[in-house]
C-alpha cells in the first residue's frame, strides 16, 4: 500500500516530537524521502536516528528552522530542495498552544500564537509552492496538509489566541485549495482533538497548577471532551495524513477532517 509515495519528498515541520514524529514514521515507511524541521537540531537528529532504526534505507535530512522566521524557512527549504528536489508533500505540523484567559492575553502572546501557528504555515507554503507546482506540472502531484485542530472549527475558553490562529489555518486551507485546484496540488487540514503529546501534558500540568486537581483528574477532564472518553493517539492523526497523501485522495481538497472521537459531532 502507498507504493506510489516511494521516492516523494516530504517536508514535515515539528517533526521531532508528538504528532510530527508519528507522521514522519508513517511517511518514512512508505519510502518517502524526508526533510525533518523544527527548532531543536538535537531533537531532529534523535528523531532521524530513531526513524533509521525502523527504516534502515531511509533518505532523511534534518533542516532546523523556526517556522516564524521567514528567512530561516527559506534557507531550510532551499537546503531540502538541493538535497531531494522539490517538496511534493508539505505537512505544516509545527505549533504551540499557550493558554491564558483573554484578559491576560497580551499582545506578545497573541502575536506568538499567530506567528507560530498561522504565519509559520504561510511561510512554509510560500517557500515550497513554486517547486511543488513545477513538479505537479511534470506529473508528480503535490499535497499540503495543515495540522490545524478542533480549535480551528470551534471555540475553547482560555486559548483565544490559539483558537484564532487555528481558525486562520482552516481559512487559509480552504482559500488555497480553491486557488490550486486545477494545478495538481491539494490542500487539506487535519483537526485533531486532545492528543497525547507534550502539548496535552503541559495542559494537564497547567490544570493541576491552577485548579488543584490531581494529574489523573486533569487528564480525565481533557479526555471527557472526546465522546470516546480518551485522548487521541499521535499515530491516529498520522494515519489520516498518510491517507490524504495517497493517490486515491486526489479529489479530497479544501477539507477539514476532525480526528476527535466525535467531539465535533455533538
Ligand atoms: P508537541 O509534541 O509539542 O510538538 C510540537 C512540535 O512543533 C515540536 O516538534 C516543536 O519542535 C515544533 N515547534 C514548535 N514551535 C516551533 C517553531 N516556532 N518552529 C518550528 N517548530 C516548532 O505538540 P503536538 O501535540 O505534537 O502538536 C503538533 C501540532 O498538532 C500542532 O500544530 C498543534 O497545534 C496540533 N494539535 C495538537 C493537539 C494536541 O492535543 N496535542 C490537538 C490539536 C492540534 P521544537 O520545539 O524543536 O521547535
mmCIF file of C-alpha atoms in Angstrom, residues 66-189:
data_model
loop_
_atom_site.group_PDB
_atom_site.id
_atom_site.type_symbol
_atom_site.label_atom_id
_atom_site.label_comp_id
_atom_site.label_asym_id
_atom_site.label_seq_id
_atom_site.Cartn_x
_atom_site.Cartn_y
_atom_site.Cartn_z
ATOM 1 C CA UNK A 66 11.834 28.365 13.348
ATOM 2 C CA UNK A 67 8.680 28.488 11.212
ATOM 3 C CA UNK A 68 8.015 32.027 12.428
ATOM 4 C CA UNK A 69 11.266 33.215 10.819
ATOM 5 C CA UNK A 70 10.730 33.702 7.083
ATOM 6 C CA UNK A 71 14.461 33.777 6.190
ATOM 7 C CA UNK A 72 15.143 30.634 8.200
ATOM 8 C CA UNK A 73 12.265 28.836 6.473
ATOM 9 C CA UNK A 74 13.517 29.888 3.024
ATOM 10 C CA UNK A 75 17.038 28.693 3.867
ATOM 11 C CA UNK A 76 15.828 25.337 5.212
ATOM 12 C CA UNK A 77 13.623 24.720 2.178
ATOM 13 C CA UNK A 78 16.497 25.611 -0.178
ATOM 14 C CA UNK A 79 18.722 23.122 1.637
ATOM 15 C CA UNK A 80 15.978 20.474 1.430
ATOM 16 C CA UNK A 81 15.357 21.076 -2.278
ATOM 17 C CA UNK A 82 19.016 20.909 -3.167
ATOM 18 C CA UNK A 83 19.216 17.506 -1.436
ATOM 19 C CA UNK A 84 15.967 15.855 -2.530
ATOM 20 C CA UNK A 85 14.467 18.123 -5.217
ATOM 21 C CA UNK A 86 11.106 19.875 -4.961
ATOM 22 C CA UNK A 87 8.931 19.177 -1.951
ATOM 23 C CA UNK A 88 5.947 17.041 -3.046
ATOM 24 C CA UNK A 89 4.331 16.705 0.379
ATOM 25 C CA UNK A 90 4.335 19.520 2.922
ATOM 26 C CA UNK A 91 2.971 18.797 6.391
ATOM 27 C CA UNK A 92 2.560 22.004 8.380
ATOM 28 C CA UNK A 93 2.533 20.490 11.837
ATOM 29 C CA UNK A 94 4.711 22.804 13.986
ATOM 30 C CA UNK A 95 2.568 24.517 16.571
ATOM 31 C CA UNK A 96 2.290 25.798 20.097
ATOM 32 C CA UNK A 97 -0.737 26.223 22.341
ATOM 33 C CA UNK A 98 -0.352 28.753 25.151
ATOM 34 C CA UNK A 99 -3.268 29.111 27.499
ATOM 35 C CA UNK A 100 -4.415 32.317 29.244
ATOM 36 C CA UNK A 101 -7.745 33.984 29.940
ATOM 37 C CA UNK A 102 -8.410 36.646 27.303
ATOM 38 C CA UNK A 103 -7.793 39.450 29.845
ATOM 39 C CA UNK A 104 -4.245 38.144 30.304
ATOM 40 C CA UNK A 105 -3.652 37.510 26.597
ATOM 41 C CA UNK A 106 -1.230 40.343 25.945
ATOM 42 C CA UNK A 107 -0.047 41.413 22.508
ATOM 43 C CA UNK A 108 3.113 39.296 22.816
ATOM 44 C CA UNK A 109 1.201 36.065 23.478
ATOM 45 C CA UNK A 110 -1.353 36.914 20.774
ATOM 46 C CA UNK A 111 1.386 37.567 18.214
ATOM 47 C CA UNK A 112 3.354 34.465 19.174
ATOM 48 C CA UNK A 113 0.343 32.195 18.639
ATOM 49 C CA UNK A 114 -0.365 33.791 15.257
ATOM 50 C CA UNK A 115 3.304 33.724 14.236
ATOM 51 C CA UNK A 116 3.929 30.074 15.010
ATOM 52 C CA UNK A 117 0.599 28.508 14.098
ATOM 53 C CA UNK A 118 -0.636 30.651 11.218
ATOM 54 C CA UNK A 119 2.174 32.751 9.762
ATOM 55 C CA UNK A 120 4.528 29.772 10.092
ATOM 56 C CA UNK A 121 2.166 27.768 7.889
ATOM 57 C CA UNK A 122 2.097 30.634 5.380
ATOM 58 C CA UNK A 123 5.927 30.884 5.346
ATOM 59 C CA UNK A 124 6.349 27.165 4.666
ATOM 60 C CA UNK A 125 3.769 27.091 1.883
ATOM 61 C CA UNK A 126 5.304 30.165 0.238
ATOM 62 C CA UNK A 127 8.734 28.556 0.326
ATOM 63 C CA UNK A 128 7.807 25.139 -1.114
ATOM 64 C CA UNK A 129 4.994 26.035 -3.511
ATOM 65 C CA UNK A 130 6.935 27.097 -6.647
ATOM 66 C CA UNK A 131 8.850 23.799 -6.705
ATOM 67 C CA UNK A 132 5.753 21.780 -5.797
ATOM 68 C CA UNK A 133 3.796 23.354 -8.671
ATOM 69 C CA UNK A 134 6.583 22.656 -11.169
ATOM 70 C CA UNK A 135 6.699 19.028 -10.048
ATOM 71 C CA UNK A 136 2.915 18.760 -10.266
ATOM 72 C CA UNK A 137 3.001 20.158 -13.795
ATOM 73 C CA UNK A 138 5.544 17.466 -14.651
ATOM 74 C CA UNK A 139 3.230 14.780 -13.252
ATOM 75 C CA UNK A 140 4.020 14.348 -9.545
ATOM 76 C CA UNK A 141 1.025 15.537 -7.524
ATOM 77 C CA UNK A 142 1.513 17.904 -4.619
ATOM 78 C CA UNK A 143 -0.014 17.639 -1.175
ATOM 79 C CA UNK A 144 -0.257 20.285 1.511
ATOM 80 C CA UNK A 145 -1.611 19.015 4.818
ATOM 81 C CA UNK A 146 -2.070 21.563 7.573
ATOM 82 C CA UNK A 147 -2.367 20.239 11.111
ATOM 83 C CA UNK A 148 -4.981 22.621 12.477
ATOM 84 C CA UNK A 149 -7.104 21.489 15.430
ATOM 85 C CA UNK A 150 -10.673 21.095 16.582
ATOM 86 C CA UNK A 151 -9.795 24.603 17.864
ATOM 87 C CA UNK A 152 -9.834 25.615 14.186
ATOM 88 C CA UNK A 153 -13.512 24.679 13.990
ATOM 89 C CA UNK A 154 -14.951 25.588 17.399
ATOM 90 C CA UNK A 155 -14.052 27.759 20.364
ATOM 91 C CA UNK A 156 -12.421 26.741 23.644
ATOM 92 C CA UNK A 157 -12.135 29.020 26.660
ATOM 93 C CA UNK A 158 -8.708 30.302 27.777
ATOM 94 C CA UNK A 159 -6.934 29.729 24.461
ATOM 95 C CA UNK A 160 -8.387 32.554 22.363
ATOM 96 C CA UNK A 161 -5.152 33.354 20.525
ATOM 97 C CA UNK A 162 -4.580 29.696 19.636
ATOM 98 C CA UNK A 163 -8.215 29.287 18.545
ATOM 99 C CA UNK A 164 -7.968 32.414 16.361
ATOM 100 C CA UNK A 165 -4.727 31.178 14.792
ATOM 101 C CA UNK A 166 -6.108 27.704 14.060
ATOM 102 C CA UNK A 167 -9.305 29.164 12.564
ATOM 103 C CA UNK A 168 -6.917 31.136 10.352
ATOM 104 C CA UNK A 169 -5.180 27.925 9.294
ATOM 105 C CA UNK A 170 -8.549 26.457 8.292
ATOM 106 C CA UNK A 171 -9.406 29.601 6.301
ATOM 107 C CA UNK A 172 -6.040 29.542 4.536
ATOM 108 C CA UNK A 173 -6.544 25.854 3.725
ATOM 109 C CA UNK A 174 -9.898 26.463 2.053
ATOM 110 C CA UNK A 175 -8.812 29.533 0.086
ATOM 111 C CA UNK A 176 -5.619 27.927 -1.188
ATOM 112 C CA UNK A 177 -7.404 24.687 -2.071
ATOM 113 C CA UNK A 178 -9.610 26.648 -4.467
ATOM 114 C CA UNK A 179 -6.688 28.560 -5.907
ATOM 115 C CA UNK A 180 -4.634 25.416 -6.614
ATOM 116 C CA UNK A 181 -7.495 23.102 -7.578
ATOM 117 C CA UNK A 182 -6.504 22.834 -11.235
ATOM 118 C CA UNK A 183 -2.765 22.747 -10.604
ATOM 119 C CA UNK A 184 -2.271 19.218 -9.278
ATOM 120 C CA UNK A 185 -1.922 20.213 -5.628
ATOM 121 C CA UNK A 186 -4.475 19.516 -2.891
ATOM 122 C CA UNK A 187 -4.665 21.440 0.373
ATOM 123 C CA UNK A 188 -6.424 19.980 3.398
ATOM 124 C CA UNK A 189 -6.497 20.417 7.159
#
